[in-house]
Short mmCIF file of C-alpha atoms in Angstrom, two decimals:
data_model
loop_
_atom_site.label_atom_id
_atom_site.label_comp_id
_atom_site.label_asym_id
_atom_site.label_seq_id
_atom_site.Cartn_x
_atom_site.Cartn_y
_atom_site.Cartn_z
CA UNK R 1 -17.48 33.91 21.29
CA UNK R 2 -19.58 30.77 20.17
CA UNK R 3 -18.02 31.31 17.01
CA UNK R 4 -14.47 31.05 18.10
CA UNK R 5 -15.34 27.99 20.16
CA UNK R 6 -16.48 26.09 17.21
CA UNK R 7 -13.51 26.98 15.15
CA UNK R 8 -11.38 26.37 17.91
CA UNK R 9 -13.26 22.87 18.31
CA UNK R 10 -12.69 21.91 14.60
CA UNK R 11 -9.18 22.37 14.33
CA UNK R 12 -8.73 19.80 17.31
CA UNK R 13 -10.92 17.40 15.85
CA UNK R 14 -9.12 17.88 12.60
CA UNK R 15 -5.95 15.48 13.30
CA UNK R 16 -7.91 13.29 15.04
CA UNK R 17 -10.52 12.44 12.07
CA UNK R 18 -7.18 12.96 10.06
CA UNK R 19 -5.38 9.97 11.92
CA UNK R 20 -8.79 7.74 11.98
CA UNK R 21 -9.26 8.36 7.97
CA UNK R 22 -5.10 7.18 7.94
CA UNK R 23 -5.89 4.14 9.84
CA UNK R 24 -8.82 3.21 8.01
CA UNK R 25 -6.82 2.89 4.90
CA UNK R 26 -4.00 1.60 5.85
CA UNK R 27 -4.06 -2.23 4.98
CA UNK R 28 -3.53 -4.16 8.67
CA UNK R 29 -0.59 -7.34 8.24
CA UNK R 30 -1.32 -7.96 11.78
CA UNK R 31 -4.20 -7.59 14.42
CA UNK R 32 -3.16 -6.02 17.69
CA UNK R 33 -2.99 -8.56 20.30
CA UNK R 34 -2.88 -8.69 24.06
CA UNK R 35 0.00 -10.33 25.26
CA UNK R 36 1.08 -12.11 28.79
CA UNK R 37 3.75 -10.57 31.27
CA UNK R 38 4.86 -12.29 33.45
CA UNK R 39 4.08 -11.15 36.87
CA UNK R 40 4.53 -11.67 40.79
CA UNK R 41 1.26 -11.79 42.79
CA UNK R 42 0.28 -11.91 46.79
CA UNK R 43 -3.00 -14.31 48.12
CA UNK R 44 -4.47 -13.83 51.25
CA UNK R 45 -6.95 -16.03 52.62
CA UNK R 46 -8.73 -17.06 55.74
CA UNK R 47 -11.41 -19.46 56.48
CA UNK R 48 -11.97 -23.15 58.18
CA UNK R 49 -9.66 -26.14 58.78
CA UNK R 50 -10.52 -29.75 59.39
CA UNK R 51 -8.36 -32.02 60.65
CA UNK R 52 -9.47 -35.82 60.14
CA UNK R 53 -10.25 -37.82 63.38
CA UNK R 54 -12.72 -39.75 64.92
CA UNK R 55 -14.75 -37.07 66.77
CA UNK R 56 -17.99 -35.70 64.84
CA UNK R 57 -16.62 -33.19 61.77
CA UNK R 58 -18.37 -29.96 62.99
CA UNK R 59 -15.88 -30.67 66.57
CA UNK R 60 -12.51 -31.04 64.35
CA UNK R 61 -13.52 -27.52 62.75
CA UNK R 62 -10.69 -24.63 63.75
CA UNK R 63 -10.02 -21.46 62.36
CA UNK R 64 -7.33 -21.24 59.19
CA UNK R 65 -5.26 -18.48 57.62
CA UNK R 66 -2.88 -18.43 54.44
CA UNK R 67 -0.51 -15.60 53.02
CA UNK R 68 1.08 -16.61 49.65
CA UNK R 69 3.73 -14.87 47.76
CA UNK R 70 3.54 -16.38 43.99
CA UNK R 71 4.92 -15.64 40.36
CA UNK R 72 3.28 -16.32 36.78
CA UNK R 73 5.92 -17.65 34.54
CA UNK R 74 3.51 -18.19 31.48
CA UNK R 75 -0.57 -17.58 31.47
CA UNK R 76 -0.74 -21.29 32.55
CA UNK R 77 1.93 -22.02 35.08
CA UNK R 78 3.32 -20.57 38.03
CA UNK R 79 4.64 -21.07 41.43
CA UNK R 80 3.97 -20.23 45.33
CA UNK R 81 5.52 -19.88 48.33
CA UNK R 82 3.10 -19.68 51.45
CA UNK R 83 2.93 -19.71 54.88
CA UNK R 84 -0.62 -21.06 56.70
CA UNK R 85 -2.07 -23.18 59.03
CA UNK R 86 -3.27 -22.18 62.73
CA UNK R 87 -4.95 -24.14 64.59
CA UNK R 88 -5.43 -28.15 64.22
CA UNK R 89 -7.42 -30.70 66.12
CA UNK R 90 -8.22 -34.14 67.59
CA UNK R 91 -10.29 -36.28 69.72
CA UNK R 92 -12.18 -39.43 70.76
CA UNK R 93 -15.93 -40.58 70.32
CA UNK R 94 -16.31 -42.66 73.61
CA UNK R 95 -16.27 -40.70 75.49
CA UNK R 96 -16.60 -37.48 73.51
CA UNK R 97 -13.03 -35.67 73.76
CA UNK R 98 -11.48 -33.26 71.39
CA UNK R 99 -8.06 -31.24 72.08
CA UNK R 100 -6.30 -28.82 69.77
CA UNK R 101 -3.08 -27.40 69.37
CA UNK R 102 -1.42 -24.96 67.17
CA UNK R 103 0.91 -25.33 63.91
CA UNK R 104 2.37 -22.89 60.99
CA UNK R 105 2.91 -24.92 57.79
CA UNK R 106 4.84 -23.70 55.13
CA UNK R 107 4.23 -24.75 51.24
CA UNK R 108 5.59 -24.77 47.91
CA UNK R 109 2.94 -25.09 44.80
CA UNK R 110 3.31 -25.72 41.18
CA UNK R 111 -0.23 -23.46 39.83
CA UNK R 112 -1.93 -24.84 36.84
CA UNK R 113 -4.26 -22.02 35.40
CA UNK R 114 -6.83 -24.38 33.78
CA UNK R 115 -8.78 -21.80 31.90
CA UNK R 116 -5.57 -20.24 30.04
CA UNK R 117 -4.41 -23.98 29.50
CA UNK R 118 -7.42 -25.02 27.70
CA UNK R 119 -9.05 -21.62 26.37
CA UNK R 120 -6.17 -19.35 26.01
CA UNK R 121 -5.27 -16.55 27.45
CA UNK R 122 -7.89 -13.56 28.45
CA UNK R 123 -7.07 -11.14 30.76
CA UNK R 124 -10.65 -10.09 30.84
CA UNK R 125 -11.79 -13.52 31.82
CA UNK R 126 -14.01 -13.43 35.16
CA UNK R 127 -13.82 -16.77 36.28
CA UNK R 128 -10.46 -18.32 36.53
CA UNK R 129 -10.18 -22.19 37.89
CA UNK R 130 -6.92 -23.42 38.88
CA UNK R 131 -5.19 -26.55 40.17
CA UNK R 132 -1.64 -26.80 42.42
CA UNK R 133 0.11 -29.42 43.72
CA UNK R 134 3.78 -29.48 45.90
CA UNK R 135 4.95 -29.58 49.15
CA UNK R 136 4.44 -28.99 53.02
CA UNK R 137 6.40 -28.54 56.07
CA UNK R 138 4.27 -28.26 59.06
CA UNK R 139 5.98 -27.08 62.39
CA UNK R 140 3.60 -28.05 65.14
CA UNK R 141 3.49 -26.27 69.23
CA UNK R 142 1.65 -25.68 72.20
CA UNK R 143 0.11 -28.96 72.40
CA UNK R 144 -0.52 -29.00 76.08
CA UNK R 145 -4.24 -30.55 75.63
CA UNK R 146 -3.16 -33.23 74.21
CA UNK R 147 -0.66 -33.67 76.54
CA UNK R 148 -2.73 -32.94 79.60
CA UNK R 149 -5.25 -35.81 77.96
CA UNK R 150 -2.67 -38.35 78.15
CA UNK R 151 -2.96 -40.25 81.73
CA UNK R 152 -4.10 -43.93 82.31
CA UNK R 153 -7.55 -43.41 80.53
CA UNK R 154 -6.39 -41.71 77.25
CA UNK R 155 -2.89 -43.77 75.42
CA UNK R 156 -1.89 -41.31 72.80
CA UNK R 157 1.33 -43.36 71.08
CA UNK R 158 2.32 -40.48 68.80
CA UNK R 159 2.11 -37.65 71.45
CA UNK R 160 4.58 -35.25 70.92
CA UNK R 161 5.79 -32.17 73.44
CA UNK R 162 6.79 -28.67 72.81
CA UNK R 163 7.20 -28.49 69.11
CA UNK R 164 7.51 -30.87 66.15
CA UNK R 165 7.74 -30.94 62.38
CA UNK R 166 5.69 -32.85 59.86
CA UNK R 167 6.80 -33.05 56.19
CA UNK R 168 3.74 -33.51 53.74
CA UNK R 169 2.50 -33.18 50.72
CA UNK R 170 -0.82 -30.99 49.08
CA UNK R 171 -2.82 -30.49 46.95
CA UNK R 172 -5.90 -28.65 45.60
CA UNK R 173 -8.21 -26.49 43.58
CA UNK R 174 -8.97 -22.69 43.45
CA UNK R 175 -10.86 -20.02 42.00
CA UNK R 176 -10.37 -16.70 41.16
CA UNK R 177 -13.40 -14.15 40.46
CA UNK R 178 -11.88 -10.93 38.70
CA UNK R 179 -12.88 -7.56 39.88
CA UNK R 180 -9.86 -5.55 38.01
CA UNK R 181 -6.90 -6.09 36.17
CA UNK R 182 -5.29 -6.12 39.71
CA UNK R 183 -7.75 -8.07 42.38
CA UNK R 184 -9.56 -11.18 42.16
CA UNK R 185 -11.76 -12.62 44.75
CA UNK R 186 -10.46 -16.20 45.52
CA UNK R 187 -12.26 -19.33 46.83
CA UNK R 188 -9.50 -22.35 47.48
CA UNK R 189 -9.86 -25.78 48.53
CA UNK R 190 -7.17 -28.04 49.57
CA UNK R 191 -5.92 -30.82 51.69
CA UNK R 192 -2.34 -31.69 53.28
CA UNK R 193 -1.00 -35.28 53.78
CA UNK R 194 1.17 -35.61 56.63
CA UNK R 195 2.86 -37.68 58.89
CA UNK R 196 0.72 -39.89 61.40
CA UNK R 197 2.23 -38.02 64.63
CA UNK R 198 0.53 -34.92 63.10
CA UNK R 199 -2.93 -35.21 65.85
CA UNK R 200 -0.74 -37.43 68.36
CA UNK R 201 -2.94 -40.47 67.89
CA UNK R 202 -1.57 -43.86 66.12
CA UNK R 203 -3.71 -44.44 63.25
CA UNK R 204 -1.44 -46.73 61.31
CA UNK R 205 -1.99 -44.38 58.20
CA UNK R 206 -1.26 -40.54 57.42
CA UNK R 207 -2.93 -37.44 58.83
CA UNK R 208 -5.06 -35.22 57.12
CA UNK R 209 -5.72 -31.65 56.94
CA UNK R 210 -8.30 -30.12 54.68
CA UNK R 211 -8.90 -26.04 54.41
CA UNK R 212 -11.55 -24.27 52.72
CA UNK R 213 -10.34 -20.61 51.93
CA UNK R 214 -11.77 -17.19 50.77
CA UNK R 215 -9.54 -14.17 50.24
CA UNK R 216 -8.71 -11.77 47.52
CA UNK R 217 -5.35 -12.07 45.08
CA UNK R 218 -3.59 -8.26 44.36
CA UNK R 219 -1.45 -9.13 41.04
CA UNK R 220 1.81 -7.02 41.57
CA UNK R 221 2.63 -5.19 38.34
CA UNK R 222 0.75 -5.38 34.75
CA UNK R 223 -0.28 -9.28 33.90
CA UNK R 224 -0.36 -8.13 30.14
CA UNK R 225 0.25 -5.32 27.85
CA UNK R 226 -1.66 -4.82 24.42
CA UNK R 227 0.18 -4.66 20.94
CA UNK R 228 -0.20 -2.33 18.12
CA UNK R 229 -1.90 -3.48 14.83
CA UNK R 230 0.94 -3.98 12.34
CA UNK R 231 0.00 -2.52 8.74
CA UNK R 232 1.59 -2.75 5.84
CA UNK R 233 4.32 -0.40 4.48
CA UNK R 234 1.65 2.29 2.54
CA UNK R 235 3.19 1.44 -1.40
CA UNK R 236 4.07 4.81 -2.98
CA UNK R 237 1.52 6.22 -5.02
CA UNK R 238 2.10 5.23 -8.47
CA UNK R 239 4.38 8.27 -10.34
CA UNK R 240 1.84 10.20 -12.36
CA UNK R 241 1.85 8.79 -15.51
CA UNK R 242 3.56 11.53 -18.28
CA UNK R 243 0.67 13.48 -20.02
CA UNK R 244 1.44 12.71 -23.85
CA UNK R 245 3.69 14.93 -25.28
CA UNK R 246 1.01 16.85 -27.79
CA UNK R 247 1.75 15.41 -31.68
CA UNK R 248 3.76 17.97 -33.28
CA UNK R 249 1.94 20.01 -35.66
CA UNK R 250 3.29 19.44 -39.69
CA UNK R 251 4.68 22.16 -40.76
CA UNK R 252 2.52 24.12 -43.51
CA UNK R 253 3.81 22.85 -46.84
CA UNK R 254 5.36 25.47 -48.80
CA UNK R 255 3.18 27.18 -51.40
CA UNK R 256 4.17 25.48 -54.26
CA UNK R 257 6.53 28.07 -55.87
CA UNK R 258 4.50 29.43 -58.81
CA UNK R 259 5.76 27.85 -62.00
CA UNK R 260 7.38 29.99 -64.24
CA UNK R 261 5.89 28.60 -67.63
CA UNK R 262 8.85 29.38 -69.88
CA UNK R 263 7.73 31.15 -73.61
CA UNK R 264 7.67 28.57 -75.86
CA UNK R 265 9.20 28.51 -79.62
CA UNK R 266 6.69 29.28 -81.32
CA UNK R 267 6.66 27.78 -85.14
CA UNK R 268 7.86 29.91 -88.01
CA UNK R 269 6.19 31.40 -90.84
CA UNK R 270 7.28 30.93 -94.24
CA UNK R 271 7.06 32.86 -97.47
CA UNK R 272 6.52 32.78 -101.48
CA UNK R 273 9.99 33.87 -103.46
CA UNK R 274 10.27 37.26 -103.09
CA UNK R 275 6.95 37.72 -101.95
CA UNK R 276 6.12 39.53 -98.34
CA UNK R 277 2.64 38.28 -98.71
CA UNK R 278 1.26 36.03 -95.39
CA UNK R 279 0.00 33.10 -96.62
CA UNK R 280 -3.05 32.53 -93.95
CA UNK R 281 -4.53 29.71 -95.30
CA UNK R 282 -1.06 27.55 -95.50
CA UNK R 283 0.19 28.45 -92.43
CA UNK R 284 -3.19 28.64 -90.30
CA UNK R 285 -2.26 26.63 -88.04
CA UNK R 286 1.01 28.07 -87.22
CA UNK R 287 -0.78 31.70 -87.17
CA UNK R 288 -3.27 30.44 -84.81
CA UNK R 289 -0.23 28.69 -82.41
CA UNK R 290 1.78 32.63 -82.68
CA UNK R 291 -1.66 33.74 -81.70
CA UNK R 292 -2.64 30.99 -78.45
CA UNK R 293 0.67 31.58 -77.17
CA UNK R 294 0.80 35.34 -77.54
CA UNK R 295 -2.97 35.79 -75.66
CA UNK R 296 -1.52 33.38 -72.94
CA UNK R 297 2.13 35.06 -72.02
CA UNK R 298 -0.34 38.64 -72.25
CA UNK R 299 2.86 40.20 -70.83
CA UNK R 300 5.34 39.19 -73.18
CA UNK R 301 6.60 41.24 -75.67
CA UNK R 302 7.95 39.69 -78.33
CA UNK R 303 10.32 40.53 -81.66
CA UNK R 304 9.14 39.16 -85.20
CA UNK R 305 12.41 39.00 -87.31
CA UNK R 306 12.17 38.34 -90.96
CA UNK R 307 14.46 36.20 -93.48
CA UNK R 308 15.38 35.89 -96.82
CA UNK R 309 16.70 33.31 -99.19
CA UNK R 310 20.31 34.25 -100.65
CA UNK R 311 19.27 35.01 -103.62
CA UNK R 312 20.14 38.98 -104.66
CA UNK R 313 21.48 41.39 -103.32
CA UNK R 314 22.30 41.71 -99.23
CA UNK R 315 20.51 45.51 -99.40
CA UNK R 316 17.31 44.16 -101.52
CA UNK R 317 17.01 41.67 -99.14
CA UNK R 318 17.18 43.34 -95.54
CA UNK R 319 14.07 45.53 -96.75
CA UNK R 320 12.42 42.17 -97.91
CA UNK R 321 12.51 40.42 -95.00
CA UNK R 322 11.57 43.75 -92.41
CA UNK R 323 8.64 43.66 -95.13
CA UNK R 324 7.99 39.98 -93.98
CA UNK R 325 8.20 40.96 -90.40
CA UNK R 326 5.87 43.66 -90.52
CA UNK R 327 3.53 41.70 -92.42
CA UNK R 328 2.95 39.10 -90.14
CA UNK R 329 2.72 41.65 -87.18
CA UNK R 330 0.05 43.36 -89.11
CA UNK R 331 -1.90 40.08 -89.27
CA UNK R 332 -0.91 39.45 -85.00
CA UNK R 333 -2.62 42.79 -84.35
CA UNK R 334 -5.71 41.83 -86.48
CA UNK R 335 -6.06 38.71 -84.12
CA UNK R 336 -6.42 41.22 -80.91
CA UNK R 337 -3.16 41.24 -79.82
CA UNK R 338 -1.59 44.59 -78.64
CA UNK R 339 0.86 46.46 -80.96
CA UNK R 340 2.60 47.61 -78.26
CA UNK R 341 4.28 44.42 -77.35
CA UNK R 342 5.05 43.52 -80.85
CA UNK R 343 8.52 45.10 -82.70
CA UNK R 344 9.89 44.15 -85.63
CA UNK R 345 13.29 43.56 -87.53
CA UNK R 346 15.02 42.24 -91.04
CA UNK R 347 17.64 40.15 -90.55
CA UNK R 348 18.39 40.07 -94.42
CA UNK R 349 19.93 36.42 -95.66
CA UNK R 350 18.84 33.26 -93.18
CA UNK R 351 22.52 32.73 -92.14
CA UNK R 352 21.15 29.27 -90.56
CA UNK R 353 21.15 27.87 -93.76
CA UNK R 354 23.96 27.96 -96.64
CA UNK R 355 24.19 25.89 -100.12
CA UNK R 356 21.26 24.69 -101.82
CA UNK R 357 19.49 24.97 -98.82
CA UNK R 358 19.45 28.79 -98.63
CA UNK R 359 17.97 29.03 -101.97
CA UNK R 360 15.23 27.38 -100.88
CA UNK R 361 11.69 28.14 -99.22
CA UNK R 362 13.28 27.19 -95.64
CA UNK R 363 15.13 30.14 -95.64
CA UNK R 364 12.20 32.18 -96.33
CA UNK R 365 10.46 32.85 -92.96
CA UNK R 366 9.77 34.81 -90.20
CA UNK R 367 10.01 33.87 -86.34
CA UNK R 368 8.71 35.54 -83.04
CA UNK R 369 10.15 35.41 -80.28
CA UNK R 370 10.04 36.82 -76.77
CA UNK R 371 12.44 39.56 -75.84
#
């Protein structure tokens, strides 16, 4: 069974190392990057308001309250739409009097994210400072202290009854504190210029509002999304190059076709008139050619043919000149050379020669020659 498991384990690691290995060689054209989305997001904070007047600043404290709707068009800028406010305050020194009444504001921002705008984008960033700026309407109601306030003792020029609106603008600067790629704690300051009849009192310049905020910020949707590297195209792997087509052998030359050494002519021997005697010492040289050649062709038989001038008669002469031929096979065999090869004939008169010329010694002869 622990066998199996292992095997089981290996093949599923197999692809895995497989695709790693693939990656690793694969030349990269492009790092991955992580890349903005735009997004929609939702703030909501609470936390204290201070509304500037003339009584001591811990008795113009009141409770304050924001819900903001916002979008990210880029990592550094965006827009929001809120709604805040509560509760807003005023008063005298001498003698000590302070009166509040209540007011929802609404508000328009331009965001500035300061930490994208100057260090780039990072959605991993933990600490992320931003500015806004834009506009205020502030709907004030129920301000029946002030109202109450206002006898012979107490002038308040600017009091106002019921309800009222103040148009203003704001400003301010925030922080969010990242806890996930959705929620960030946020810490916001900001203040609200608006119109003088904001507290009721004349002042001769505008009112003020200042908040201090915590809350938390839920981003609505992904604020980024991470790219795959981009490699280059693998190249093909270079054709295998053509193993060299092996040098073709040379053909065996032919054995040389034996040469056929042809039998030579061989010289003749000549004769005394009428004589059938060899004449070895005269015609030694020729002998000893007759014999060379004879001892080389050893399987050549050969015919030795006698001659005779043309002098007497045609019967005298054919025994003459067999008598020639047998002579000088007589003195062949002597020199070693084998009897059996060697035949004999009279041809009578030379009839190569005629005239004067066939009376002469020329005529007289005897030749061998192979068969």
């Amino acid at each position: 069974m622990k066998r199996l498991f292992i095997y089981l384990l290996a093949l599923t690691l197999i692809p895995v190392f497989a695709t790693a290995q693939e990656r690793e060689i694969r030349e990269i054209k492009e790092e991955g990057k992580t890349v903005f989305k735009p997004h929609a997001y939702l703030q909501l904070q609470g936390g204290v308001a201070h509304t500037l007047g003339e009584a001591k600043f811990l008795d113009l404290l009141s409770p304050a309250a924001a819900l903001n709707l916002g979008y990210n068009f880029s990592p550094a800028f965006g827009m929001r739409l809120g709604a805040s406010g509560w509760q807003g305050k005023g008063g005298w020194v001498t003698p000590a009097q302070v009166y509040d009444f209540k007011f929802v504001q609404g508000n328009l921002d331009l965001v500035l994210d300061l930490a994208s705008l100057f260090a780039g984008f990072n959605p991993d960033r933990v600490v992320n400072p931003y500015l806004f700026g834009g506009g205020a309407y502030a709907y004030g109601f129920e301000n029946d202290k002030a109202n109450a306030l206002n006898t012979g003792t107490y002038d308040l020029e600017y009091l106002w009854k019921d309800s009222k609106g103040f148009l203003g603008g704001r400003f301010g600067l925030g922080f969010n504190f990242r806890l996930s790629d959705a929620v960030a704690l946020t810490l916001e300051g900001n203040a609200t210029l608006l119109d003088d009849h904001f507290n009721s009192k004349r002042a001769d310049n505008p009112d003020w509002q200042f908040n201090a905020l915590a809350g938390i910020k839920i981003n609505l949707g992904k604020t980024y999304k991470r790219t795959e590297p981009v490699y280059y195209e693998p190249q093909p792997a270079p054709a295998p190059k053509p193993e060299p087509k092996p040098e073709p052998k040379p053909e065996p030359k032919p054995a040389p076709a034996p040469v056929v050494k042809e039998f030579p002519a061989l010289p003749p021997v000549h004769f005394a008139f009428d004589s059938d005697k060899v004449d070895t010492r005269k015609y030694a040289n020729e002998l000893n050619t007759i014999v060379s050649v004879l001892k080389e062709f050893s399987d050549t038989d050969v015919v030795i043919t006698g001659y005779t001038d043309h002098t007497g008669s045609n019967a005298y002469n054919d025994g003459l000149s067999l008598r020639r031929a047998e002579a000088v096979k007589k003195y062949l065999v002597g020199e070693g050379i084998n009897a059996a090869r060697l035949s004999t004939s009279g041809a009578g008169k030379d009839p190569k020669t005629s005239g004067q010329e066939a009376l002469t010694i020329k005529a007289r002869r005897v030749e061998v020659k192979d068969k």
